[in-house]
Every structure is written in structure tokens, then in C-alpha cells.
Amino acid sequence: MNSREYRQLRQRRRAALLAANRKRNHRDIEAERLIEFAVKWAPYGGATEEEILVHFGMTRCRFIERLWQVIPESNCVDDEMSRLASAYPTDR
């Protein structure tokens, strides 16, 4: 194994460890799915009405309302919360 392969191996192991530690253990599985979905779409300005309807069967407005109901019980970090707040504002 050369140094490049070793470095890549270490990076993959570190990424896997970080991903494992970032897993949320939310009591409500639906809430967990909702948060993961919202986080995934946040860099793109939030999920579209169609995506939300297909995945959760609710309007965007209801999705945002439900998202902000379950976030206080989650272990979202501050930067994640600010990204969610910009993608899913509550003042609509």
C-alpha cells in the first residue's frame, strides 16, 4: 500500500466515523425522515412542493410547520439549523 492509498483509506474511515456519529436517534421515525430530507434539500433552497408531496403527502407549508415542530427535539447543530432556517422560513 503506497502513501496515496493509505491517505485515501484514512479519509474514508474518518468520513464513515463522522457519518456514524452524526446519525440522529430521534424517537419518531417520521420526524427523523423529515429532518434528513430537509437537510438534504437545504443547499438547493429547500425541496420543491412536488418532492414534498411525493415523499410525505403534504403541502410545503405543512412540511415546514411539521419540520419546525420536530427540530427542537432533534440534535441538529447550529450551522445546520441556520441552513434549514434559510431554506425553510416559517414566515410564509
mmCIF file of N, CA and C in Angstrom, residues 14-79:
data_model
loop_
_atom_site.group_PDB
_atom_site.id
_atom_site.type_symbol
_atom_site.label_atom_id
_atom_site.label_comp_id
_atom_site.label_asym_id
_atom_site.label_seq_id
_atom_site.Cartn_x
_atom_site.Cartn_y
_atom_site.Cartn_z
ATOM 1 N N ARG A 14 -12.368 8.062 8.263
ATOM 2 C CA ARG A 14 -12.787 9.258 9.007
ATOM 3 C C ARG A 14 -14.181 9.706 8.583
ATOM 4 N N ALA A 15 -14.460 9.693 7.295
ATOM 5 C CA ALA A 15 -15.776 10.083 6.795
ATOM 6 C C ALA A 15 -16.851 9.134 7.325
ATOM 7 N N ALA A 16 -16.546 7.840 7.350
ATOM 8 C CA ALA A 16 -17.505 6.868 7.865
ATOM 9 C C ALA A 16 -17.745 7.070 9.354
ATOM 10 N N LEU A 17 -16.697 7.349 10.094
ATOM 11 C CA LEU A 17 -16.830 7.593 11.524
ATOM 12 C C LEU A 17 -17.670 8.837 11.796
ATOM 13 N N LEU A 18 -17.395 9.907 11.049
ATOM 14 C CA LEU A 18 -18.175 11.131 11.217
ATOM 15 C C LEU A 18 -19.631 10.910 10.852
ATOM 16 N N ALA A 19 -19.886 10.176 9.798
ATOM 17 C CA ALA A 19 -21.263 9.898 9.380
ATOM 18 C C ALA A 19 -21.980 9.071 10.448
ATOM 19 N N ALA A 20 -21.295 8.107 11.015
ATOM 20 C CA ALA A 20 -21.906 7.269 12.047
ATOM 21 C C ALA A 20 -22.239 8.084 13.295
ATOM 22 N N ASN A 21 -21.368 9.004 13.640
ATOM 23 C CA ASN A 21 -21.602 9.833 14.816
ATOM 24 C C ASN A 21 -22.678 10.881 14.581
ATOM 25 N N ARG A 22 -22.945 11.226 13.326
ATOM 26 C CA ARG A 22 -23.941 12.242 13.013
ATOM 27 C C ARG A 22 -25.349 11.662 12.934
ATOM 28 N N LYS A 23 -25.480 10.346 13.008
ATOM 29 C CA LYS A 23 -26.802 9.748 12.939
ATOM 30 C C LYS A 23 -27.638 10.243 14.106
ATOM 31 N N ARG A 24 -28.852 10.624 13.780
ATOM 32 C CA ARG A 24 -29.765 11.081 14.827
ATOM 33 C C ARG A 24 -30.526 9.886 15.377
ATOM 34 N N ASN A 25 -30.817 9.922 16.629
ATOM 35 C CA ASN A 25 -31.620 8.886 17.241
ATOM 36 C C ASN A 25 -32.914 9.513 17.733
ATOM 37 N N HIS A 26 -33.709 9.931 16.796
ATOM 38 C CA HIS A 26 -34.968 10.590 17.121
ATOM 39 C C HIS A 26 -35.999 9.532 17.474
ATOM 40 N N ARG A 27 -36.835 9.831 18.433
ATOM 41 C CA ARG A 27 -37.849 8.866 18.853
ATOM 42 C C ARG A 27 -38.843 8.577 17.733
ATOM 43 N N ASP A 28 -39.174 9.588 16.973
ATOM 44 C CA ASP A 28 -40.175 9.481 15.924
ATOM 45 C C ASP A 28 -39.477 9.255 14.585
ATOM 46 N N ILE A 29 -39.708 8.112 13.964
ATOM 47 C CA ILE A 29 -39.045 7.791 12.706
ATOM 48 C C ILE A 29 -39.472 8.746 11.604
ATOM 49 N N GLU A 30 -40.736 9.145 11.575
ATOM 50 C CA GLU A 30 -41.193 10.101 10.578
ATOM 51 C C GLU A 30 -40.446 11.430 10.732
ATOM 52 N N ALA A 31 -40.261 11.861 11.964
ATOM 53 C CA ALA A 31 -39.532 13.107 12.222
ATOM 54 C C ALA A 31 -38.093 12.986 11.745
ATOM 55 N N GLU A 32 -37.498 11.837 11.966
ATOM 56 C CA GLU A 32 -36.122 11.587 11.508
ATOM 57 C C GLU A 32 -36.038 11.695 9.985
ATOM 58 N N ARG A 33 -36.972 11.070 9.295
ATOM 59 C CA ARG A 33 -37.003 11.131 7.830
ATOM 60 C C ARG A 33 -37.218 12.563 7.353
ATOM 61 N N LEU A 34 -38.081 13.278 8.027
ATOM 62 C CA LEU A 34 -38.387 14.661 7.668
ATOM 63 C C LEU A 34 -37.145 15.543 7.771
ATOM 64 N N ILE A 35 -36.422 15.417 8.858
ATOM 65 C CA ILE A 35 -35.215 16.219 9.068
ATOM 66 C C ILE A 35 -34.143 15.857 8.042
ATOM 67 N N GLU A 36 -33.921 14.571 7.822
ATOM 68 C CA GLU A 36 -32.919 14.141 6.845
ATOM 69 C C GLU A 36 -33.255 14.663 5.451
ATOM 70 N N PHE A 37 -34.521 14.597 5.076
ATOM 71 C CA PHE A 37 -34.968 15.092 3.779
ATOM 72 C C PHE A 37 -34.732 16.598 3.672
ATOM 73 N N ALA A 38 -35.093 17.327 4.717
ATOM 74 C CA ALA A 38 -34.926 18.780 4.726
ATOM 75 C C ALA A 38 -33.454 19.170 4.637
ATOM 76 N N VAL A 39 -32.606 18.467 5.354
ATOM 77 C CA VAL A 39 -31.164 18.750 5.339
ATOM 78 C C VAL A 39 -30.589 18.464 3.952
ATOM 79 N N LYS A 40 -31.043 17.378 3.332
ATOM 80 C CA LYS A 40 -30.552 17.018 2.002
ATOM 81 C C LYS A 40 -30.891 18.097 0.969
ATOM 82 N N TRP A 41 -32.068 18.687 1.067
ATOM 83 C CA TRP A 41 -32.514 19.680 0.094
ATOM 84 C C TRP A 41 -32.146 21.116 0.459
ATOM 85 N N ALA A 42 -31.699 21.369 1.662
ATOM 86 C CA ALA A 42 -31.390 22.736 2.111
ATOM 87 C C ALA A 42 -30.375 23.462 1.222
ATOM 88 N N PRO A 43 -29.300 22.825 0.749
ATOM 89 C CA PRO A 43 -28.348 23.550 -0.100
ATOM 90 C C PRO A 43 -28.954 24.052 -1.412
ATOM 91 N N TYR A 44 -30.087 23.480 -1.798
ATOM 92 C CA TYR A 44 -30.732 23.862 -3.052
ATOM 93 C C TYR A 44 -31.898 24.816 -2.832
ATOM 94 N N GLY A 45 -31.991 25.385 -1.654
ATOM 95 C CA GLY A 45 -33.075 26.313 -1.360
ATOM 96 C C GLY A 45 -34.322 25.625 -0.827
ATOM 97 N N GLY A 46 -34.199 24.382 -0.474
ATOM 98 C CA GLY A 46 -35.330 23.622 0.054
ATOM 99 C C GLY A 46 -35.960 22.764 -1.030
ATOM 100 N N ALA A 47 -36.713 21.790 -0.594
ATOM 101 C CA ALA A 47 -37.374 20.870 -1.517
ATOM 102 C C ALA A 47 -38.546 21.555 -2.205
ATOM 103 N N THR A 48 -38.833 21.101 -3.395
ATOM 104 C CA THR A 48 -39.965 21.650 -4.131
ATOM 105 C C THR A 48 -41.271 21.101 -3.568
ATOM 106 N N GLU A 49 -42.335 21.771 -3.914
ATOM 107 C CA GLU A 49 -43.676 21.333 -3.493
ATOM 108 C C GLU A 49 -43.930 19.895 -3.959
ATOM 109 N N GLU A 50 -43.521 19.581 -5.185
ATOM 110 C CA GLU A 50 -43.744 18.251 -5.742
ATOM 111 C C GLU A 50 -42.973 17.170 -4.983
ATOM 112 N N GLU A 51 -41.706 17.443 -4.674
ATOM 113 C CA GLU A 51 -40.893 16.474 -3.934
ATOM 114 C C GLU A 51 -41.493 16.204 -2.555
ATOM 115 N N ILE A 52 -41.919 17.246 -1.900
ATOM 116 C CA ILE A 52 -42.518 17.093 -0.566
ATOM 117 C C ILE A 52 -43.802 16.282 -0.655
ATOM 118 N N LEU A 53 -44.614 16.577 -1.654
ATOM 119 C CA LEU A 53 -45.870 15.854 -1.826
ATOM 120 C C LEU A 53 -45.625 14.382 -2.099
ATOM 121 N N VAL A 54 -44.656 14.071 -2.945
ATOM 122 C CA VAL A 54 -44.353 12.675 -3.273
ATOM 123 C C VAL A 54 -43.835 11.916 -2.056
ATOM 124 N N HIS A 55 -42.943 12.530 -1.288
ATOM 125 C CA HIS A 55 -42.311 11.822 -0.169
ATOM 126 C C HIS A 55 -43.135 11.812 1.108
ATOM 127 N N PHE A 56 -43.902 12.872 1.355
ATOM 128 C CA PHE A 56 -44.600 12.978 2.634
ATOM 129 C C PHE A 56 -46.110 13.169 2.523
ATOM 130 N N GLY A 57 -46.596 13.450 1.313
ATOM 131 C CA GLY A 57 -48.039 13.606 1.129
ATOM 132 C C GLY A 57 -48.598 14.837 1.804
ATOM 133 N N MET A 58 -47.816 15.897 1.865
ATOM 134 C CA MET A 58 -48.273 17.141 2.486
ATOM 135 C C MET A 58 -47.794 18.333 1.677
ATOM 136 N N THR A 59 -48.410 19.462 1.922
ATOM 137 C CA THR A 59 -48.010 20.682 1.236
ATOM 138 C C THR A 59 -46.691 21.184 1.811
ATOM 139 N N ARG A 60 -46.053 22.079 1.086
ATOM 140 C CA ARG A 60 -44.801 22.662 1.558
ATOM 141 C C ARG A 60 -45.018 23.411 2.869
ATOM 142 N N CYS A 61 -46.132 24.120 2.950
ATOM 143 C CA CYS A 61 -46.444 24.883 4.164
ATOM 144 C C CYS A 61 -46.567 23.952 5.376
ATOM 145 N N ARG A 62 -47.278 22.850 5.216
ATOM 146 C CA ARG A 62 -47.436 21.878 6.306
ATOM 147 C C ARG A 62 -46.101 21.208 6.634
ATOM 148 N N PHE A 63 -45.311 20.940 5.602
ATOM 149 C CA PHE A 63 -43.989 20.340 5.800
ATOM 150 C C PHE A 63 -43.117 21.240 6.673
ATOM 151 N N ILE A 64 -43.099 22.528 6.354
ATOM 152 C CA ILE A 64 -42.282 23.480 7.120
ATOM 153 C C ILE A 64 -42.791 23.565 8.553
ATOM 154 N N GLU A 65 -44.106 23.587 8.709
ATOM 155 C CA GLU A 65 -44.690 23.633 10.054
ATOM 156 C C GLU A 65 -44.278 22.403 10.862
ATOM 157 N N ARG A 66 -44.385 21.229 10.259
ATOM 158 C CA ARG A 66 -44.022 19.982 10.936
ATOM 159 C C ARG A 66 -42.517 19.923 11.215
ATOM 160 N N LEU A 67 -41.716 20.390 10.255
ATOM 161 C CA LEU A 67 -40.261 20.402 10.434
ATOM 162 C C LEU A 67 -39.881 21.185 11.680
ATOM 163 N N TRP A 68 -40.445 22.363 11.840
ATOM 164 C CA TRP A 68 -40.084 23.199 12.980
ATOM 165 C C TRP A 68 -40.717 22.717 14.283
ATOM 166 N N GLN A 69 -41.676 21.810 14.202
ATOM 167 C CA GLN A 69 -42.196 21.179 15.419
ATOM 168 C C GLN A 69 -41.228 20.129 15.940
ATOM 169 N N VAL A 70 -40.574 19.410 15.024
ATOM 170 C CA VAL A 70 -39.710 18.301 15.448
ATOM 171 C C VAL A 70 -38.254 18.707 15.661
ATOM 172 N N ILE A 71 -37.833 19.825 15.126
ATOM 173 C CA ILE A 71 -36.429 20.233 15.263
ATOM 174 C C ILE A 71 -35.996 20.448 16.719
ATOM 175 N N PRO A 72 -36.804 21.056 17.579
ATOM 176 C CA PRO A 72 -36.335 21.232 18.965
ATOM 177 C C PRO A 72 -35.982 19.925 19.675
ATOM 178 N N GLU A 73 -36.584 18.816 19.264
ATOM 179 C CA GLU A 73 -36.303 17.525 19.889
ATOM 180 C C GLU A 73 -35.112 16.810 19.246
ATOM 181 N N SER A 74 -34.602 17.348 18.148
ATOM 182 C CA SER A 74 -33.500 16.693 17.435
ATOM 183 C C SER A 74 -32.163 17.197 17.976
ATOM 184 N N ASN A 75 -31.095 16.632 17.444
ATOM 185 C CA ASN A 75 -29.763 17.080 17.850
ATOM 186 C C ASN A 75 -29.068 17.797 16.700
ATOM 187 N N CYS A 76 -29.803 18.663 16.008
ATOM 188 C CA CYS A 76 -29.227 19.459 14.916
ATOM 189 C C CYS A 76 -28.229 20.458 15.497
ATOM 190 N N VAL A 77 -27.125 20.624 14.808
ATOM 191 C CA VAL A 77 -26.128 21.600 15.229
ATOM 192 C C VAL A 77 -26.514 22.982 14.700
ATOM 193 N N ASP A 78 -25.888 24.023 15.247
ATOM 194 C CA ASP A 78 -26.274 25.397 14.925
ATOM 195 C C ASP A 78 -26.172 25.733 13.444
ATOM 196 N N ASP A 79 -25.094 25.325 12.788
ATOM 197 C CA ASP A 79 -24.971 25.658 11.365
ATOM 198 C C ASP A 79 -26.025 24.947 10.525
#
